[in-house]
Short mmCIF file of C-alpha atoms and ligand atoms in Angstrom, two decimals:
data_model
loop_
_atom_site.label_atom_id
_atom_site.label_comp_id
_atom_site.label_asym_id
_atom_site.label_seq_id
_atom_site.Cartn_x
_atom_site.Cartn_y
_atom_site.Cartn_z
CA MET A 1 -14.32 15.17 -27.81
CA THR A 2 -13.35 11.49 -28.14
CA ARG A 3 -9.95 10.70 -26.74
CA ASN A 4 -7.72 7.76 -27.49
CA LYS A 5 -8.21 5.06 -24.91
CA LEU A 6 -5.11 4.26 -22.90
CA LYS A 7 -4.10 0.57 -23.04
CA VAL A 8 -3.70 -1.07 -19.63
CA GLY A 9 -1.62 -4.20 -18.95
CA LEU A 10 -1.80 -6.14 -15.68
CA ILE A 11 1.22 -7.84 -14.07
CA GLY A 12 0.59 -10.19 -11.15
CA THR A 13 -3.03 -11.26 -11.52
CA GLY A 14 -3.80 -12.34 -7.96
CA MET A 15 -6.17 -11.06 -5.31
CA ILE A 16 -5.71 -7.29 -5.46
CA CYS A 17 -5.55 -7.26 -9.24
CA ASN A 18 -8.87 -9.09 -9.52
CA ILE A 19 -10.82 -7.40 -6.76
CA ALA A 20 -9.53 -3.85 -7.08
CA HIS A 21 -7.41 -3.05 -10.16
CA VAL A 22 -9.68 -4.67 -12.75
CA PRO A 23 -12.84 -3.03 -11.29
CA ALA A 24 -11.01 0.31 -11.09
CA TRP A 25 -9.93 0.24 -14.75
CA ARG A 26 -13.38 -0.97 -15.79
CA GLU A 27 -14.95 2.06 -14.06
CA LEU A 28 -12.92 4.14 -16.50
CA ALA A 29 -14.15 2.33 -19.59
CA ASP A 30 -14.39 5.60 -21.57
CA GLU A 31 -10.75 6.38 -20.86
CA VAL A 32 -8.89 3.06 -20.75
CA GLU A 33 -9.12 -0.54 -21.95
CA ILE A 34 -7.46 -3.54 -20.35
CA VAL A 35 -5.52 -5.23 -23.13
CA GLY A 36 -3.60 -7.97 -21.33
CA ALA A 37 -3.18 -9.96 -18.12
CA ALA A 38 0.22 -11.44 -17.24
CA ASP A 39 1.50 -13.58 -14.41
CA VAL A 40 4.34 -16.05 -13.95
CA VAL A 41 1.66 -18.64 -13.14
CA ALA A 42 -0.21 -19.28 -16.37
CA ASP A 43 -3.43 -20.31 -14.59
CA HIS A 44 -3.62 -16.98 -12.77
CA ALA A 45 -3.22 -14.99 -15.97
CA ARG A 46 -5.64 -17.17 -17.93
CA GLY A 47 -8.18 -17.26 -15.08
CA THR A 48 -8.12 -13.47 -14.76
CA ALA A 49 -8.45 -12.94 -18.50
CA GLU A 50 -11.37 -15.36 -18.70
CA ALA A 51 -13.15 -14.00 -15.63
CA HIS A 52 -12.99 -10.41 -16.85
CA ASP A 53 -13.11 -10.83 -20.60
CA ILE A 54 -9.57 -9.52 -21.16
CA PRO A 55 -8.49 -10.23 -24.76
CA GLN A 56 -5.00 -11.64 -24.12
CA TRP A 57 -3.12 -13.39 -21.34
CA PHE A 58 0.58 -14.18 -20.92
CA ASP A 59 2.64 -16.44 -18.65
CA ASP A 60 5.56 -14.08 -19.21
CA PRO A 61 4.91 -10.42 -18.31
CA GLN A 62 7.88 -9.28 -20.42
CA ARG A 63 6.23 -10.76 -23.50
CA MET A 64 3.07 -8.82 -22.73
CA LEU A 65 5.08 -5.60 -22.48
CA ASP A 66 6.92 -6.30 -25.73
CA GLU A 67 3.88 -7.38 -27.73
CA LEU A 68 1.15 -5.07 -26.43
CA ARG A 69 3.17 -1.96 -25.49
CA PRO A 70 0.60 -0.83 -22.90
CA ASP A 71 0.33 2.86 -21.96
CA ILE A 72 -0.26 1.95 -18.31
CA VAL A 73 0.85 -1.07 -16.32
CA SER A 74 -0.65 -2.14 -13.00
CA VAL A 75 2.12 -3.89 -11.06
CA CYS A 76 0.35 -6.21 -8.61
CA ALA A 77 2.98 -8.91 -8.09
CA PRO A 78 4.40 -9.60 -4.59
CA ASN A 79 6.58 -6.82 -3.14
CA ARG A 80 9.96 -8.18 -4.20
CA TYR A 81 8.90 -8.02 -7.87
CA HIS A 82 7.64 -4.43 -7.82
CA LYS A 83 11.01 -3.05 -8.83
CA PRO A 84 11.86 -5.38 -11.73
CA TRP A 85 8.41 -5.13 -13.30
CA THR A 86 8.22 -1.37 -12.79
CA LEU A 87 11.59 -0.93 -14.50
CA ALA A 88 10.57 -3.26 -17.33
CA ALA A 89 7.25 -1.46 -17.83
CA LEU A 90 8.92 1.96 -17.87
CA GLU A 91 11.48 0.64 -20.34
CA ALA A 92 8.60 -0.52 -22.55
CA GLY A 93 7.18 3.01 -22.49
CA ALA A 94 4.39 2.65 -19.92
CA HIS A 95 3.27 4.73 -16.96
CA VAL A 96 3.20 2.54 -13.85
CA LEU A 97 0.68 2.16 -11.07
CA CYS A 98 2.63 0.01 -8.62
CA GLU A 99 1.09 -1.61 -5.56
CA LYS A 100 2.37 -0.79 -2.10
CA PRO A 101 4.97 -1.00 -0.67
CA VAL A 102 6.88 0.62 -3.53
CA ALA A 103 9.79 -1.80 -2.97
CA ASP A 104 11.29 -3.80 -0.15
CA ASN A 105 14.07 -1.28 0.46
CA TYR A 106 14.75 2.43 0.10
CA GLN A 107 17.53 2.23 -2.48
CA ASP A 108 15.41 0.23 -4.92
CA ALA A 109 12.60 2.76 -4.52
CA VAL A 110 14.97 5.61 -5.39
CA GLU A 111 16.07 3.72 -8.51
CA MET A 112 12.45 3.19 -9.53
CA TYR A 113 11.65 6.90 -9.30
CA ASP A 114 14.89 7.84 -11.06
CA ALA A 115 14.00 5.44 -13.88
CA ALA A 116 10.53 6.95 -14.20
CA GLU A 117 11.97 10.44 -14.40
CA ALA A 118 14.57 9.36 -16.97
CA ALA A 119 11.81 7.73 -19.04
CA GLY A 120 9.52 10.75 -18.74
CA LYS A 121 6.74 8.54 -17.37
CA LEU A 122 4.67 8.66 -14.20
CA LEU A 123 5.20 6.20 -11.38
CA MET A 124 2.43 6.17 -8.81
CA VAL A 125 2.45 3.92 -5.77
CA GLY A 126 -0.97 2.56 -4.84
CA GLN A 127 -1.47 4.11 -1.43
CA SER A 128 -5.14 3.38 -1.92
CA VAL A 129 -6.12 4.19 1.66
CA ARG A 130 -5.51 7.88 0.95
CA PHE A 131 -8.31 7.74 -1.62
CA ARG A 132 -10.96 6.50 0.79
CA SER A 133 -13.69 8.95 1.80
CA ASP A 134 -12.75 9.13 5.47
CA SER A 135 -9.05 9.65 4.65
CA MET A 136 -9.88 12.48 2.24
CA ALA A 137 -12.11 14.06 4.88
CA ALA A 138 -9.32 13.79 7.45
CA LYS A 139 -6.89 15.42 5.00
CA SER A 140 -9.23 18.33 4.36
CA LEU A 141 -9.40 18.92 8.14
CA THR A 142 -5.64 18.72 8.77
CA ASP A 143 -5.01 20.99 5.76
CA ALA A 144 -7.50 23.48 7.22
CA GLY A 145 -5.41 23.61 10.41
CA VAL A 146 -8.08 22.09 12.65
CA LEU A 147 -5.46 20.29 14.78
CA GLY A 148 -3.19 23.32 15.33
CA GLU A 149 0.46 22.34 15.69
CA THR A 150 0.84 18.56 15.51
CA TYR A 151 3.53 16.97 17.69
CA TYR A 152 2.85 13.25 18.22
CA ALA A 153 1.04 10.47 16.39
CA GLU A 154 0.49 6.75 16.55
CA ALA A 155 0.02 4.77 13.37
CA GLY A 156 -1.56 1.44 14.19
CA ALA A 157 -2.43 -1.53 12.01
CA MET A 158 -2.99 -4.26 14.55
CA ARG A 159 -4.84 -7.48 13.84
CA ARG A 160 -5.62 -9.98 16.53
CA ARG A 161 -5.41 -12.79 13.98
CA GLY A 162 -5.18 -11.87 10.32
CA VAL A 163 -2.25 -13.43 8.51
CA PRO A 164 -2.79 -13.19 4.74
CA THR A 165 -2.85 -16.83 3.68
CA TRP A 166 -3.70 -16.63 -0.03
CA GLY A 167 -0.36 -15.50 -1.46
CA GLN A 168 3.29 -15.14 -0.51
CA PHE A 169 3.00 -12.36 2.08
CA HIS A 170 4.43 -14.57 4.83
CA MET A 171 7.61 -15.43 2.91
CA GLN A 172 10.59 -13.09 3.13
CA GLU A 173 11.87 -14.27 -0.23
CA HIS A 174 8.83 -12.84 -2.02
CA SER A 175 7.52 -10.09 0.26
CA GLY A 176 10.69 -8.70 1.88
CA GLY A 177 8.78 -8.14 5.13
CA GLY A 178 5.59 -8.92 7.03
CA PRO A 179 2.85 -6.68 8.45
CA ILE A 180 5.11 -3.62 8.50
CA TYR A 181 5.29 -3.73 4.70
CA ASP A 182 1.74 -5.01 4.23
CA ILE A 183 -0.45 -2.87 6.49
CA GLY A 184 2.03 -0.72 8.44
CA VAL A 185 2.93 1.03 5.18
CA HIS A 186 -0.71 2.14 4.77
CA ALA A 187 -0.95 3.37 8.39
CA LEU A 188 2.31 5.31 8.28
CA ASP A 189 1.66 6.72 4.81
CA LEU A 190 -1.74 7.98 5.93
CA VAL A 191 -0.40 9.71 9.04
CA MET A 192 2.56 11.20 7.18
CA TRP A 193 0.29 12.49 4.41
CA LEU A 194 -2.05 14.07 6.98
CA ILE A 195 0.77 15.88 8.79
CA GLY A 196 2.47 17.11 5.61
CA SER A 197 5.28 14.53 5.31
CA PRO A 198 8.06 15.97 7.47
CA ARG A 199 11.25 14.01 6.90
CA VAL A 200 12.00 11.06 9.15
CA ILE A 201 15.44 11.49 10.71
CA SER A 202 15.79 8.39 12.90
CA VAL A 203 14.03 5.13 13.64
CA SER A 204 14.28 2.64 16.46
CA GLY A 205 12.52 -0.60 15.62
CA ALA A 206 11.79 -4.09 16.81
CA ALA A 207 10.31 -7.09 15.03
CA TYR A 208 8.95 -10.28 16.52
CA THR A 209 7.85 -13.65 15.15
CA ARG A 210 6.07 -15.32 18.02
CA LEU A 211 2.65 -16.58 16.95
CA ALA A 212 2.20 -16.83 13.21
CA ASN A 213 4.94 -19.41 12.68
CA GLN A 214 2.94 -21.90 14.75
CA ASP A 215 -0.14 -23.93 13.98
CA GLU A 216 -2.57 -22.65 16.60
CA GLY A 217 -5.53 -24.48 15.14
CA LEU A 218 -7.59 -21.28 15.38
CA LEU A 219 -10.54 -20.57 13.13
CA THR A 220 -9.84 -17.34 11.28
CA SER A 221 -11.33 -15.65 8.25
CA GLU A 222 -9.91 -14.14 5.09
CA ALA A 223 -11.93 -11.01 5.84
CA ASP A 224 -9.85 -10.57 9.02
CA SER A 225 -6.74 -10.84 6.85
CA GLY A 226 -7.72 -8.11 4.40
CA ALA A 227 -9.29 -10.07 1.54
CA PRO A 228 -12.89 -10.77 0.60
CA GLU A 229 -14.10 -14.10 1.97
CA GLY A 230 -13.57 -16.86 -0.57
CA VAL A 231 -10.75 -15.19 -2.51
CA PRO A 232 -9.04 -17.92 -4.53
CA ALA A 233 -5.72 -18.78 -2.87
CA ALA A 234 -2.85 -18.50 -5.30
CA ARG A 235 -1.09 -21.32 -3.46
CA PRO A 236 -1.69 -23.54 -0.41
CA TYR A 237 -0.72 -21.83 2.85
CA ASP A 238 1.80 -23.51 5.13
CA TYR A 239 2.61 -21.84 8.46
CA ARG A 240 6.04 -23.56 8.40
CA GLU A 241 7.03 -21.19 5.57
CA PHE A 242 6.31 -18.15 7.75
CA ASP A 243 9.62 -16.31 8.10
CA VAL A 244 8.69 -12.62 8.36
CA GLU A 245 7.73 -10.68 11.51
CA ASP A 246 4.21 -11.05 12.91
CA LEU A 247 4.62 -7.83 14.93
CA GLY A 248 6.72 -4.82 14.04
CA VAL A 249 7.05 -1.62 16.06
CA GLY A 250 8.94 1.57 15.46
CA PHE A 251 9.69 4.88 17.14
CA LEU A 252 10.26 7.59 14.53
CA ARG A 253 11.73 11.06 15.04
CA LEU A 254 10.84 13.64 12.40
CA GLU A 255 12.69 16.78 11.37
CA ASN A 256 10.02 19.04 12.89
CA ASP A 257 10.41 17.47 16.38
CA MET A 258 7.31 15.32 15.92
CA THR A 259 7.50 11.68 16.94
CA ILE A 260 5.45 8.74 15.69
CA VAL A 261 4.95 5.29 17.12
CA LEU A 262 4.15 2.71 14.45
CA ARG A 263 2.69 -0.69 15.30
CA ALA A 264 1.70 -3.34 12.80
CA SER A 265 0.74 -6.92 13.43
CA TRP A 266 -1.03 -9.84 11.78
CA ALA A 267 -1.23 -11.81 15.03
CA ALA A 268 -1.25 -10.31 18.51
CA ASN A 269 -3.12 -11.17 21.71
CA ILE A 270 -4.98 -7.89 21.98
CA PRO A 271 -8.64 -6.92 21.67
CA GLU A 272 -9.61 -6.04 18.08
CA GLY A 273 -9.37 -2.32 17.47
CA THR A 274 -6.46 -1.65 19.84
CA GLY A 275 -3.38 -0.12 18.30
CA SER A 276 -5.39 2.62 16.71
CA THR A 277 -4.22 5.59 14.67
CA PHE A 278 -4.35 9.09 16.10
CA ILE A 279 -2.62 12.46 15.77
CA LEU A 280 -2.19 14.93 18.63
CA GLY A 281 -2.32 18.65 17.94
CA THR A 282 -2.34 21.75 20.13
CA ARG A 283 -5.91 22.70 19.14
CA ALA A 284 -7.38 19.20 18.76
CA GLY A 285 -6.56 15.56 18.30
CA MET A 286 -7.69 13.37 15.43
CA ALA A 287 -8.59 9.70 15.69
CA LEU A 288 -8.93 7.59 12.55
CA ASN A 289 -11.16 4.57 11.91
CA PRO A 290 -13.62 6.04 12.67
CA LEU A 291 -12.71 9.66 12.08
CA ARG A 292 -13.17 11.84 15.15
CA ILE A 293 -11.89 15.23 16.25
CA ILE A 294 -11.07 15.31 19.95
CA GLY A 295 -11.33 18.94 21.01
CA THR A 296 -13.11 21.47 23.11
CA LEU A 297 -16.35 23.40 22.89
CA GLY A 298 -16.43 26.48 25.12
CA ALA A 299 -15.59 25.27 28.60
CA TYR A 300 -16.13 21.62 27.71
CA GLN A 301 -14.11 18.78 26.31
CA ALA A 302 -15.98 17.78 23.17
CA ASP A 303 -15.62 15.20 20.42
CA THR A 304 -16.83 15.76 16.87
CA THR A 305 -17.67 12.89 14.53
CA PRO A 306 -17.76 14.27 10.98
CA ILE A 307 -20.46 12.62 8.91
CA VAL A 308 -18.48 11.61 5.85
CA PRO A 309 -20.61 10.58 2.90
CA GLY A 310 -19.51 7.14 1.69
CA ARG A 311 -17.52 6.32 4.82
CA ASP A 312 -18.73 2.70 4.68
CA GLU A 313 -17.95 2.39 0.99
CA PRO A 314 -16.77 -0.90 -0.57
CA PHE A 315 -13.08 -1.85 -0.35
CA ALA A 316 -12.35 -1.16 -4.03
CA MET A 317 -13.41 2.52 -3.84
CA GLY A 318 -9.91 3.59 -2.84
CA HIS A 319 -8.48 1.88 -5.91
CA ILE A 320 -11.24 3.24 -8.14
CA ARG A 321 -10.48 6.85 -7.17
CA GLU A 322 -6.74 6.17 -7.29
CA ALA A 323 -6.91 4.88 -10.88
CA ALA A 324 -9.13 7.77 -11.98
CA HIS A 325 -6.67 10.24 -10.47
CA PHE A 326 -3.74 8.47 -12.16
CA VAL A 327 -5.39 8.78 -15.56
CA ARG A 328 -6.07 12.48 -14.99
CA ALA A 329 -2.41 12.92 -13.97
CA ILE A 330 -1.26 11.10 -17.14
CA ARG A 331 -3.54 13.38 -19.19
CA GLY A 332 -1.90 16.37 -17.49
CA GLU A 333 -5.14 17.43 -15.81
CA GLU A 334 -3.92 16.97 -12.22
CA GLU A 335 -0.63 16.90 -10.39
CA LEU A 336 0.26 13.41 -9.16
CA SER A 337 -0.95 13.22 -5.57
CA VAL A 338 1.17 10.34 -4.24
CA LYS A 339 4.51 12.05 -4.57
CA ARG A 340 8.03 10.70 -4.87
CA ASP A 341 9.30 12.46 -1.71
CA GLU A 342 6.35 11.20 0.35
CA VAL A 343 6.77 7.59 -0.76
CA LEU A 344 10.55 7.67 -0.27
CA ASN A 345 10.14 9.16 3.22
CA VAL A 346 7.90 6.26 4.27
CA ILE A 347 9.94 3.45 2.68
CA HIS A 348 13.16 4.92 4.07
CA ALA A 349 11.62 4.80 7.56
CA LEU A 350 10.29 1.25 7.18
CA ASP A 351 13.55 -0.04 5.73
CA ALA A 352 15.34 1.60 8.69
CA LEU A 353 12.88 0.01 11.12
CA TYR A 354 13.88 -3.46 9.91
CA ARG A 355 17.58 -2.57 10.04
CA SER A 356 17.18 -1.23 13.56
CA ALA A 357 15.31 -4.37 14.59
CA GLN A 358 18.20 -6.44 13.32
CA SER A 359 20.99 -4.41 14.90
CA GLY A 360 19.18 -3.49 18.09
CA ALA A 361 20.23 0.15 17.70
CA GLU A 362 18.58 3.34 16.50
CA VAL A 363 19.16 4.05 12.80
CA HIS A 364 19.80 7.60 11.57
CA LEU A 365 18.56 8.20 8.06
CA ASP A 366 20.88 9.60 5.39
CA TRP A 367 19.09 11.90 2.99
N1 NAD B 401 -3.53 -1.41 -1.81
C1 NAD B 401 -3.98 -2.39 -1.04
O1 NAD B 401 -4.80 -2.18 -0.18
C2 NAD B 401 -3.44 -3.79 -1.24
C3 NAD B 401 -4.18 -4.88 -0.75
C4 NAD B 401 -3.67 -6.16 -0.96
C5 NAD B 401 -2.45 -6.35 -1.60
N2 NAD B 401 -1.73 -5.27 -2.03
C6 NAD B 401 -0.41 -5.45 -2.66
O2 NAD B 401 -0.58 -6.10 -3.91
C7 NAD B 401 0.48 -7.02 -4.15
C8 NAD B 401 -0.14 -8.38 -4.46
O3 NAD B 401 -0.96 -8.80 -3.39
P1 NAD B 401 -2.12 -9.89 -3.63
O4 NAD B 401 -2.93 -9.92 -2.38
O5 NAD B 401 -2.81 -9.65 -4.89
O6 NAD B 401 -1.25 -11.21 -3.72
P2 NAD B 401 -1.56 -12.53 -4.58
O7 NAD B 401 -0.59 -13.55 -4.10
O8 NAD B 401 -3.01 -12.83 -4.53
O9 NAD B 401 -1.20 -12.10 -6.07
C9 NAD B 401 0.11 -11.95 -6.54
C10 NAD B 401 0.19 -12.51 -7.95
O10 NAD B 401 1.52 -12.26 -8.45
C11 NAD B 401 1.98 -13.43 -9.10
N3 NAD B 401 3.43 -13.44 -9.09
C12 NAD B 401 4.28 -14.04 -8.21
N4 NAD B 401 5.54 -13.79 -8.55
C13 NAD B 401 5.50 -13.02 -9.67
C14 NAD B 401 6.49 -12.45 -10.49
N5 NAD B 401 7.79 -12.61 -10.23
N6 NAD B 401 6.09 -11.75 -11.56
C15 NAD B 401 4.79 -11.57 -11.84
N7 NAD B 401 3.80 -12.08 -11.09
C16 NAD B 401 4.16 -12.80 -10.02
C17 NAD B 401 1.36 -14.59 -8.34
O11 NAD B 401 1.31 -15.76 -9.14
C18 NAD B 401 -0.02 -14.04 -8.01
O12 NAD B 401 -0.95 -14.35 -9.03
C19 NAD B 401 1.37 -6.97 -2.92
O13 NAD B 401 2.46 -6.16 -3.16
C20 NAD B 401 0.50 -6.35 -1.85
O14 NAD B 401 1.23 -5.61 -0.90
C21 NAD B 401 -2.23 -4.00 -1.88
#
């Protein structure tokens, strides 16, 4: 049976749009067609449209929404613009796949989900790490009860040097936060998803800006910062504009007595690979990146390394599976897997982490 193709519009045609969203929608060529690319910088929209043979480009995303009325909108603008473009896309009748973090504060995220529900459309936040092979394998193991009762976890996203320099990540005005919102949100979302998303009840946080606001003269690579080498920079990088944290840490208490330590940094004097992610359970522990089960075998301590097909897959695979799932959810074939309550739990905790860092006191979350 031939089905109508869903029309996709792109808003914010920078790095992640070009290297992950466009390839993901193109993988679904039988199901969707990209009809327009929009950005507030005309060159970015035009460049994306030309590079990927997209029929129309716009220097005003609202005009794209009004003229093309897409069925799906990929919101890939910097964090601060996730809310306004999500609301505008919903208003124009689209389902929205919005990049992470959902917003730069909890209240805005609630409003975004409320608007989606009122519009009768789906809002999915692009927690693309969940859709990677090793994450899905980890989830199948936690769901099967392999860890027993879980009681403590560390969610780590620590880079020795890896400040994103191609966009506006380092500017509070556009991003609303630094590594906590950029990579910490992936680490915490993954752990919370694996342990079944118990509610966060309090957070004590600290945030530091000690290294990345200086010119160290170090040689670093875009690959270390989370982008393919040679990604076109949307704007010239200037360390003097750096006004977000370069290290954020949090201590989270959950309603089921679990605790989580979150650490996220773009610049820290530590060996690469420290600040890892793990979950402790009564039957076994789980380490991520790479996935290992730390357990016992008879009378022996024993580690198991599951052989996960595709564990070294390309970066865009998470986005490719995410987009395919989103289309199935829109078609009513699957229940949306990145759920409102899960996303709100994480953004509430991260928002509280920043507030705690500012006040110097633990923040109790109102639900
Ligand atoms: N899921 C992931 O793994 C992943 C990876 C990287 C980035 N991201 C997220 O994607 C978003 C974009 O990141 P990026 O690396 O592509 O950044 P980028 O700077 O390369 O691209 C952002 C684009 O948005 C445009 N823009 C700026 N202000 C805008 C506005 N008000 N309205 C519309 N467009 C606007 C910029 O001109 C630029 O072209 C961020 O929210 C980031 O957190 C997610």
